[in-house]
């Protein structure tokens, strides 16, 4: 048995030696090892890259991203100014807005008589066609900044809509909101009532739209978005500034020229000084007294026609 094992070992050794003596064996071993190393490195890299991408775009079961990013509303409905009533077909305008550019007849119709004085209407007075009371609603969503009772104007509610825009509701018989409340468009804020300021209107609701504290005609902005008021106001302010700058540029040379023309020459000034009689500083000439009387008689009475702010 030992002799047979020795024979088999002696036969195997020369075969391995013959294999390693061949030229292609070692290059093949090197290439195989290199291929295994490269394959392992690529596999390791792809594994980590796939994990990073999975974490980056990982979503929860609800279908939303797990990143804490603020949600952006899509196709959000833009609110438009609406009449502050539930049924616009059941009401009409009793007293319109006073417009400085309107005709005399339209301006007379927009005056409110109170305490023996006529006041321009800063909003519109809405009445029901049958003369009954009605629910007054918020024309636009916003925050209530004022809700109180006024002895002359009745219950008054003011709602802020940001960007300097506010709506005012007066002559209310009651209130269903308070200061600090957030109201939605169309929400009932009170009922129409009567006020001492405009008794001729009867049961009505006074409605105003203000931009930076200045009233505008509500009819011009009904069924229009809030941006229609803010953008138009900004455009009017820019146009006014440009017009003022243009007028200053145009009037400056003429003013300087008029001052130069009004200055007398040195010869004329000396001659006038010699011919002018000496007068006391404390006395006034009759012509000056006439001018003072004329100017005082032309001064209008400030108490006549003053509008209530």
Short mmCIF file of C-alpha atoms in Angstrom, two decimals:
data_model
loop_
_atom_site.label_atom_id
_atom_site.label_comp_id
_atom_site.label_asym_id
_atom_site.label_seq_id
_atom_site.Cartn_x
_atom_site.Cartn_y
_atom_site.Cartn_z
CA UNK A 1 0.00 0.00 0.00
CA UNK A 2 2.77 2.47 0.80
CA UNK A 3 4.42 1.81 -2.47
CA UNK A 4 1.22 2.61 -4.37
CA UNK A 5 0.79 5.96 -2.49
CA UNK A 6 4.35 6.96 -3.26
CA UNK A 7 3.73 6.23 -6.90
CA UNK A 8 0.59 8.37 -7.02
CA UNK A 9 2.35 11.30 -5.28
CA UNK A 10 5.26 11.03 -7.62
CA UNK A 11 2.85 11.15 -10.54
CA UNK A 12 0.94 14.31 -9.22
CA UNK A 13 3.97 16.47 -8.44
CA UNK A 14 5.33 16.52 -11.91
CA UNK A 15 1.87 17.41 -13.29
CA UNK A 16 1.56 20.59 -11.05
CA UNK A 17 5.07 21.61 -11.86
CA UNK A 18 4.33 21.23 -15.52
CA UNK A 19 1.19 23.38 -15.12
CA UNK A 20 3.03 26.24 -13.40
CA UNK A 21 5.79 26.08 -15.96
CA UNK A 22 3.39 27.09 -18.68
CA UNK A 23 3.51 30.80 -19.65
CA UNK A 24 -0.25 31.57 -19.52
CA UNK A 25 -0.82 30.28 -15.96
CA UNK A 26 0.49 33.24 -13.92
CA UNK A 27 -1.02 35.94 -16.19
CA UNK A 28 -4.33 34.17 -15.97
CA UNK A 29 -4.09 34.11 -12.18
CA UNK A 30 -3.24 37.82 -12.07
CA UNK A 31 -6.11 38.75 -14.37
CA UNK A 32 -8.56 36.67 -12.37
CA UNK A 33 -7.52 38.32 -9.09
CA UNK A 34 -7.71 41.78 -10.64
CA UNK A 35 -11.16 41.09 -12.02
CA UNK A 36 -12.35 39.90 -8.63
CA UNK A 37 -10.99 43.03 -6.92
CA UNK A 38 -12.58 45.40 -9.46
CA UNK A 39 -15.89 43.57 -9.28
CA UNK A 40 -15.91 43.77 -5.49
CA UNK A 41 -15.14 47.50 -5.51
CA UNK A 42 -17.91 48.25 -8.01
CA UNK A 43 -20.39 46.16 -6.08
CA UNK A 44 -19.53 47.98 -2.83
CA UNK A 45 -19.84 51.41 -4.46
CA UNK A 46 -23.16 50.65 -6.13
CA UNK A 47 -24.56 49.38 -2.88
CA UNK A 48 -23.85 52.67 -1.04
CA UNK A 49 -25.02 54.85 -3.94
CA UNK A 50 -28.32 53.02 -4.13
CA UNK A 51 -28.88 53.46 -0.42
CA UNK A 52 -28.20 57.22 -0.59
CA UNK A 53 -30.65 57.69 -3.48
CA UNK A 54 -33.26 55.69 -1.66
CA UNK A 55 -32.94 57.91 1.41
CA UNK A 56 -33.10 61.08 -0.69
CA UNK A 57 -36.28 60.15 -2.51
CA UNK A 58 -37.85 58.09 0.22
CA UNK A 59 -41.59 58.62 0.63
CA UNK A 60 -43.93 57.66 3.37
CA UNK A 61 -46.88 55.38 2.99
CA UNK A 62 -49.21 58.34 2.50
CA UNK A 63 -47.37 59.27 -0.70
CA UNK A 64 -45.76 62.47 0.61
CA UNK A 65 -42.08 63.19 1.02
CA UNK A 66 -40.63 62.74 4.47
CA UNK A 67 -38.63 65.99 4.22
CA UNK A 68 -39.99 68.72 6.47
CA UNK A 69 -40.76 71.19 3.66
CA UNK A 70 -43.73 73.58 3.79
CA UNK A 71 -46.69 72.53 1.70
CA UNK A 72 -47.44 74.82 -1.23
CA UNK A 73 -51.11 75.13 -2.17
CA UNK A 74 -51.84 74.34 -5.79
CA UNK A 75 -54.52 76.20 -7.74
CA UNK A 76 -55.64 78.13 -4.66
CA UNK A 77 -58.84 80.08 -5.36
CA UNK A 78 -58.36 83.85 -5.35
CA UNK A 79 -61.09 85.70 -3.48
CA UNK A 80 -62.84 88.65 -5.09
CA UNK A 81 -64.65 91.54 -3.43
CA UNK A 82 -68.35 90.78 -3.13
CA UNK A 83 -71.41 92.71 -2.03
CA UNK A 84 -71.74 92.36 1.76
CA UNK A 85 -75.10 90.58 1.51
CA UNK A 86 -76.29 87.01 1.07
CA UNK A 87 -78.51 87.82 -1.93
CA UNK A 88 -77.24 90.67 -4.09
CA UNK A 89 -80.42 90.67 -6.19
CA UNK A 90 -82.60 91.60 -3.21
CA UNK A 91 -80.79 94.87 -2.40
CA UNK A 92 -80.05 98.18 -4.07
CA UNK A 93 -77.82 101.20 -3.44
CA UNK A 94 -79.61 104.06 -1.67
CA UNK A 95 -76.70 106.52 -1.40
CA UNK A 96 -73.74 106.12 -3.80
CA UNK A 97 -70.07 106.91 -3.24
CA UNK A 98 -69.05 110.57 -3.52
CA UNK A 99 -66.65 110.89 -6.46
CA UNK A 100 -64.72 114.13 -7.00
CA UNK A 101 -64.72 113.51 -10.76
CA UNK A 102 -68.43 112.81 -11.04
CA UNK A 103 -71.04 115.22 -12.35
CA UNK A 104 -72.83 117.70 -10.11
CA UNK A 105 -76.01 115.62 -10.12
CA UNK A 106 -74.12 112.49 -9.07
CA UNK A 107 -72.26 114.40 -6.36
CA UNK A 108 -75.49 115.83 -4.98
CA UNK A 109 -76.96 112.33 -4.81
CA UNK A 110 -73.90 111.17 -2.82
CA UNK A 111 -74.26 113.80 -0.07
CA UNK A 112 -75.54 112.93 3.40
CA UNK A 113 -77.37 115.62 5.37
CA UNK A 114 -76.65 115.54 9.10
CA UNK A 115 -76.73 118.26 11.75
CA UNK A 116 -77.54 121.00 9.19
CA UNK A 117 -74.44 120.08 7.14
CA UNK A 118 -73.91 118.07 3.96
CA UNK A 119 -71.19 115.40 4.09
CA UNK A 120 -69.77 113.39 1.16
CA UNK A 121 -70.53 109.70 1.41
CA UNK A 122 -67.28 107.71 1.78
CA UNK A 123 -68.94 104.42 0.91
CA UNK A 124 -72.26 103.07 -0.34
CA UNK A 125 -75.49 102.70 1.62
CA UNK A 126 -77.26 99.44 0.81
CA UNK A 127 -80.96 98.87 1.45
CA UNK A 128 -83.29 95.98 0.80
CA UNK A 129 -85.88 96.56 -1.90
CA UNK A 130 -88.76 95.75 0.44
CA UNK A 131 -87.35 97.97 3.19
CA UNK A 132 -86.76 95.12 5.65
CA UNK A 133 -83.56 94.27 7.48
CA UNK A 134 -81.05 91.78 6.09
CA UNK A 135 -77.87 89.93 7.04
CA UNK A 136 -74.61 91.77 6.42
CA UNK A 137 -71.69 89.54 5.41
CA UNK A 138 -67.92 89.95 5.09
CA UNK A 139 -66.99 91.08 1.60
CA UNK A 140 -63.58 89.39 1.89
CA UNK A 141 -61.83 87.08 4.35
CA UNK A 142 -59.74 88.82 6.98
CA UNK A 143 -59.27 89.72 10.63
CA UNK A 144 -61.67 91.89 12.63
CA UNK A 145 -59.79 94.90 13.98
CA UNK A 146 -62.76 96.87 15.31
CA UNK A 147 -66.21 95.88 16.55
CA UNK A 148 -67.97 98.46 18.67
CA UNK A 149 -71.12 100.57 18.96
CA UNK A 150 -71.03 104.19 17.90
CA UNK A 151 -73.81 106.55 19.12
CA UNK A 152 -74.11 108.17 15.67
CA UNK A 153 -73.04 105.45 13.21
CA UNK A 154 -74.58 102.44 14.97
CA UNK A 155 -72.58 99.23 15.33
CA UNK A 156 -69.31 99.46 13.40
CA UNK A 157 -67.13 96.54 12.21
CA UNK A 158 -63.76 96.89 10.49
CA UNK A 159 -61.96 93.96 8.83
CA UNK A 160 -58.30 94.03 7.79
CA UNK A 161 -57.30 92.20 4.60
CA UNK A 162 -53.53 92.96 4.67
CA UNK A 163 -51.57 95.08 2.18
CA UNK A 164 -53.24 98.19 3.61
CA UNK A 165 -56.74 97.13 2.50
CA UNK A 166 -59.68 97.17 4.92
CA UNK A 167 -63.47 97.04 4.70
CA UNK A 168 -65.83 98.95 7.00
CA UNK A 169 -69.45 98.10 7.88
CA UNK A 170 -71.62 100.69 9.66
CA UNK A 171 -75.28 101.25 10.59
CA UNK A 172 -75.55 97.69 11.91
CA UNK A 173 -78.32 96.76 14.30
CA UNK A 174 -76.14 94.15 16.03
CA UNK A 175 -72.80 92.35 15.73
CA UNK A 176 -71.93 88.67 15.56
CA UNK A 177 -68.13 89.12 15.68
CA UNK A 178 -65.61 90.74 17.97
CA UNK A 179 -62.17 92.28 17.58
CA UNK A 180 -59.51 89.65 16.85
CA UNK A 181 -61.85 87.19 15.14
CA UNK A 182 -60.90 85.69 11.79
CA UNK A 183 -63.83 85.77 9.38
CA UNK A 184 -64.37 84.06 6.06
CA UNK A 185 -65.85 85.63 2.97
CA UNK A 186 -69.64 85.52 3.13
CA UNK A 187 -69.74 85.03 6.91
CA UNK A 188 -72.56 86.95 8.62
CA UNK A 189 -71.18 89.73 10.83
CA UNK A 190 -74.43 91.50 11.74
CA UNK A 191 -77.81 92.81 10.60
CA UNK A 192 -78.65 96.04 8.80
CA UNK A 193 -80.12 98.77 10.99
CA UNK A 194 -80.56 102.52 11.29
CA UNK A 195 -78.16 105.30 12.26
CA UNK A 196 -78.51 108.93 13.20
CA UNK A 197 -75.96 109.96 10.59
CA UNK A 198 -78.12 108.96 7.58
CA UNK A 199 -81.70 108.71 8.78
CA UNK A 200 -83.06 109.27 5.28
CA UNK A 201 -81.67 105.88 4.18
CA UNK A 202 -83.85 104.04 6.73
CA UNK A 203 -82.78 100.46 7.42
CA UNK A 204 -79.49 100.12 5.59
CA UNK A 205 -75.87 98.99 5.80
CA UNK A 206 -73.04 101.40 5.11
CA UNK A 207 -70.14 99.66 3.30
CA UNK A 208 -66.66 101.08 2.66
CA UNK A 209 -63.41 99.85 1.09
CA UNK A 210 -60.26 101.64 2.23
CA UNK A 211 -56.69 101.52 0.91
CA UNK A 212 -54.10 102.91 3.33
CA UNK A 213 -56.89 104.64 5.23
CA UNK A 214 -58.36 106.39 2.16
CA UNK A 215 -61.85 105.37 0.94
CA UNK A 216 -62.34 104.18 -2.63
CA UNK A 217 -65.51 103.51 -4.59
CA UNK A 218 -66.62 99.95 -3.67
CA UNK A 219 -68.52 99.56 -6.96
CA UNK A 220 -65.21 99.81 -8.87
CA UNK A 221 -63.84 96.70 -7.12
CA UNK A 222 -66.84 94.37 -6.72
CA UNK A 223 -66.08 91.01 -8.37
CA UNK A 224 -62.39 91.96 -8.62
CA UNK A 225 -59.46 90.44 -6.67
CA UNK A 226 -57.54 92.23 -3.94
CA UNK A 227 -54.57 92.73 -6.27
CA UNK A 228 -56.70 94.95 -8.52
CA UNK A 229 -56.79 97.53 -5.73
CA UNK A 230 -53.20 97.20 -4.53
CA UNK A 231 -51.62 97.23 -7.99
CA UNK A 232 -53.75 100.12 -9.21
CA UNK A 233 -52.93 102.13 -6.09
CA UNK A 234 -49.21 101.53 -6.57
CA UNK A 235 -49.46 102.56 -10.22
CA UNK A 236 -51.30 105.77 -9.31
CA UNK A 237 -48.68 106.66 -6.69
CA UNK A 238 -45.84 106.13 -9.18
CA UNK A 239 -47.61 108.24 -11.78
CA UNK A 240 -48.18 111.02 -9.24
CA UNK A 241 -44.51 111.02 -8.26
CA UNK A 242 -43.45 111.19 -11.90
CA UNK A 243 -45.84 114.06 -12.58
CA UNK A 244 -44.57 115.98 -9.56
CA UNK A 245 -40.97 115.46 -10.64
CA UNK A 246 -41.81 116.62 -14.17
CA UNK A 247 -43.56 119.72 -12.87
CA UNK A 248 -40.60 120.59 -10.66
CA UNK A 249 -38.20 120.22 -13.57
CA UNK A 250 -40.40 122.35 -15.78
CA UNK A 251 -41.06 125.09 -13.25
CA UNK A 252 -37.54 125.56 -11.87
CA UNK A 253 -36.03 127.38 -14.89
CA UNK A 254 -39.08 129.64 -15.25
CA UNK A 255 -38.96 130.57 -11.57
CA UNK A 256 -35.31 131.47 -11.76
CA UNK A 257 -35.90 133.43 -14.94
CA UNK A 258 -38.80 135.33 -13.41
CA UNK A 259 -36.66 136.22 -10.40
CA UNK A 260 -33.95 137.52 -12.69
CA UNK A 261 -36.47 139.53 -14.70
CA UNK A 262 -38.01 140.99 -11.56
CA UNK A 263 -34.67 142.31 -10.27
CA UNK A 264 -34.19 145.94 -11.41
CA UNK A 265 -30.92 147.19 -12.76
CA UNK A 266 -28.59 149.13 -10.52
CA UNK A 267 -29.33 152.46 -12.28
CA UNK A 268 -33.08 152.01 -12.02
CA UNK A 269 -32.79 151.01 -8.36
CA UNK A 270 -30.71 154.06 -7.50
CA UNK A 271 -33.13 156.33 -9.34
CA UNK A 272 -36.14 154.83 -7.60
CA UNK A 273 -34.43 155.18 -4.23
CA UNK A 274 -33.74 158.85 -4.86
CA UNK A 275 -37.27 159.60 -6.10
CA UNK A 276 -39.07 157.61 -3.42
CA UNK A 277 -40.11 159.74 -0.45
CA UNK A 278 -38.93 158.76 2.99
CA UNK A 279 -41.61 157.00 4.99
CA UNK A 280 -41.76 155.72 8.50
CA UNK A 281 -41.47 151.98 9.02
CA UNK A 282 -44.53 151.86 11.20
CA UNK A 283 -46.92 153.52 8.70
CA UNK A 284 -48.80 151.88 5.85
CA UNK A 285 -49.92 153.39 2.58
CA UNK A 286 -53.60 153.52 1.57
CA UNK A 287 -52.94 151.05 -1.24
CA UNK A 288 -51.59 148.53 1.26
CA UNK A 289 -54.64 148.99 3.46
CA UNK A 290 -56.92 148.36 0.47
CA UNK A 291 -55.02 145.20 -0.41
CA UNK A 292 -55.35 143.94 3.17
CA UNK A 293 -59.08 144.62 3.16
CA UNK A 294 -59.51 142.89 -0.19
CA UNK A 295 -57.54 139.82 0.87
CA UNK A 296 -59.46 139.54 4.13
CA UNK A 297 -62.77 139.82 2.32
CA UNK A 298 -61.79 137.05 -0.14
CA UNK A 299 -60.90 134.52 2.57
CA UNK A 300 -63.62 131.76 2.62
CA UNK A 301 -65.23 130.56 5.76
CA UNK A 302 -63.51 127.25 6.61
CA UNK A 303 -66.55 126.01 8.51
CA UNK A 304 -68.76 125.99 5.40
CA UNK A 305 -68.93 122.73 3.50
CA UNK A 306 -66.36 120.93 5.62
CA UNK A 307 -66.64 117.17 5.17
CA UNK A 308 -66.41 114.86 8.05
CA UNK A 309 -63.18 112.86 7.97
#
